[in-house]
Amino acid sequence: MTEETITQELAENKEKTTNESSEFLIEKNVLKKYIGTDNHILVPDSVIAIGDGAFKGQKNIISITLPDNIASIGHYAFSGCKKLTSIEIPETVTTIGDYAFKGCKRLPVIDIPESVRKIGRGAFDSTMVIIH
């Protein structure tokens, strides 16, 4: 799905978006795609899951703040976010998908809460991250 297709879908299906911002494609409280250009992202409180590839390849994102009610982080969710240096995983997360943080080369440390029951294959491949 191209950025143009996503933008068109947002315009045609406003009911799918639960946030005022057109930077997020959200369906049934799952963040499907971020199409903004900000460096520091505040994910809307209505989001309960980060979908597969939601932020994949967003090379300029530096920090992401997730709401306290996130239950899962999808496959490839943040893969290729090469400038990402800060993200805090809330205590409500139970699953981190395959390759979720692959290639996040500047992410130094990540605290995995005790609530996480499954970390997918290669979730931190090609990173220098220290997991706590």
Coordinates of C-alpha atoms in Angstrom, one line a residue:
M1 CA 0.0 0.0 0.0
T2 CA 1.6 3.3 -1.1
E3 CA 1.4 6.5 0.9
E4 CA -0.8 8.0 -1.7
T5 CA -3.3 5.1 -1.4
I6 CA -3.3 5.4 2.4
T7 CA -3.9 9.2 2.2
Q8 CA -6.8 8.6 -0.2
E9 CA -8.2 5.9 2.0
L10 CA -8.1 8.2 5.0
A11 CA -9.9 10.9 3.0
E12 CA -12.6 8.5 1.8
N13 CA -13.1 6.6 5.1
K14 CA -12.9 9.1 7.9
E15 CA -14.9 6.8 10.2
K16 CA -11.8 4.4 10.2
T17 CA -9.8 7.1 11.9
T18 CA -10.4 7.5 15.6
N19 CA -8.0 10.4 15.9
E20 CA -8.4 13.9 14.6
S21 CA -4.9 13.7 13.0
S22 CA -4.6 12.5 9.5
E23 CA -1.2 11.1 10.3
F24 CA -2.6 7.9 11.6
L25 CA -4.6 5.2 9.9
I26 CA -6.5 3.5 12.8
E27 CA -9.0 0.7 12.3
K28 CA -10.9 -0.8 15.3
N29 CA -8.3 0.7 17.7
V30 CA -5.4 -0.8 15.8
L31 CA -2.8 1.6 14.4
K32 CA -2.4 0.3 10.9
K33 CA 0.0 2.9 9.5
Y34 CA 1.7 6.2 10.4
I35 CA 2.0 8.5 7.4
G36 CA 3.2 11.7 9.2
T37 CA 6.6 13.4 9.1
D38 CA 7.1 14.2 12.8
N39 CA 10.3 13.2 14.6
H40 CA 8.5 12.7 18.0
I41 CA 5.3 10.7 17.9
L42 CA 2.6 10.5 20.4
V43 CA 0.3 7.6 19.6
P44 CA -3.3 8.3 20.4
D45 CA -4.8 6.9 23.6
S46 CA -7.6 5.1 21.6
V47 CA -5.0 2.7 20.1
I48 CA -4.8 -0.7 21.8
A49 CA -2.4 -2.4 19.3
I50 CA 0.4 -1.4 16.9
G51 CA -0.3 -3.2 13.7
D52 CA 2.1 -5.1 11.5
G53 CA 4.5 -2.6 9.8
A54 CA 2.7 0.4 11.2
F55 CA 5.9 2.5 11.4
K56 CA 8.1 0.4 9.2
G57 CA 10.8 2.3 7.3
Q58 CA 10.1 5.7 9.0
K59 CA 13.7 6.8 9.0
N60 CA 13.2 10.2 10.7
I61 CA 11.4 9.1 13.9
I62 CA 13.4 9.8 17.0
S63 CA 11.0 9.0 19.8
I64 CA 7.6 7.3 20.1
T65 CA 5.3 7.5 23.1
L66 CA 2.8 4.7 23.4
P67 CA -0.4 4.9 25.4
D68 CA -0.7 2.9 28.6
N69 CA -3.3 0.5 27.2
I70 CA -1.3 -1.1 24.3
A71 CA -1.7 -4.9 24.3
S72 CA 0.5 -5.9 21.4
I73 CA 3.2 -4.7 19.0
G74 CA 2.9 -6.3 15.6
H75 CA 5.4 -7.9 13.2
Y76 CA 7.9 -5.3 11.7
A77 CA 6.0 -2.6 13.6
F78 CA 9.1 -0.3 14.0
S79 CA 11.5 -2.1 11.6
G80 CA 13.9 0.2 9.9
C81 CA 13.2 3.2 12.1
K82 CA 17.0 4.0 12.0
K83 CA 16.9 7.1 14.1
L84 CA 14.6 5.8 16.8
T85 CA 16.4 6.4 20.2
S86 CA 13.5 6.3 22.6
I87 CA 10.4 4.1 23.2
E88 CA 8.9 2.8 26.4
I89 CA 6.9 -0.4 26.3
P90 CA 3.9 -0.1 28.6
E91 CA 3.2 -2.7 31.3
T92 CA 0.0 -3.8 29.3
V93 CA 2.0 -5.2 26.4
T94 CA 1.9 -9.0 26.2
T95 CA 3.3 -9.6 22.7
I96 CA 6.1 -8.2 20.6
G97 CA 5.9 -9.4 17.0
D98 CA 8.6 -10.9 14.7
Y99 CA 11.3 -8.3 13.7
A100 CA 9.3 -5.6 15.5
F101 CA 12.4 -3.5 16.1
K102 CA 14.7 -4.9 13.4
G103 CA 17.2 -2.3 12.2
C104 CA 16.5 0.3 14.9
K105 CA 20.3 0.9 15.1
R106 CA 20.2 3.9 17.5
L107 CA 17.9 2.4 20.1
P108 CA 20.2 1.9 23.0
V109 CA 18.1 0.3 25.7
I110 CA 14.7 -1.2 26.0
D111 CA 12.9 -2.3 29.1
I112 CA 10.7 -5.3 28.5
P113 CA 7.9 -5.4 31.1
E114 CA 7.1 -8.6 32.9
S115 CA 3.7 -8.6 31.2
V116 CA 5.4 -9.5 27.9
R117 CA 4.8 -13.3 27.3
K118 CA 6.0 -13.6 23.8
I119 CA 8.9 -11.9 21.9
G120 CA 8.8 -12.8 18.2
R121 CA 11.6 -14.2 16.1
G122 CA 14.3 -11.6 15.4
A123 CA 12.5 -8.8 17.2
F124 CA 15.7 -7.0 17.9
D125 CA 17.8 -8.1 14.9
S126 CA 20.3 -5.6 13.5
T127 CA 20.2 -3.5 16.7
M128 CA 22.6 -2.7 19.4
V129 CA 19.8 -2.7 22.0
I130 CA 20.4 -3.8 25.6
I131 CA 17.3 -5.5 26.9
H132 CA 16.3 -5.1 30.5

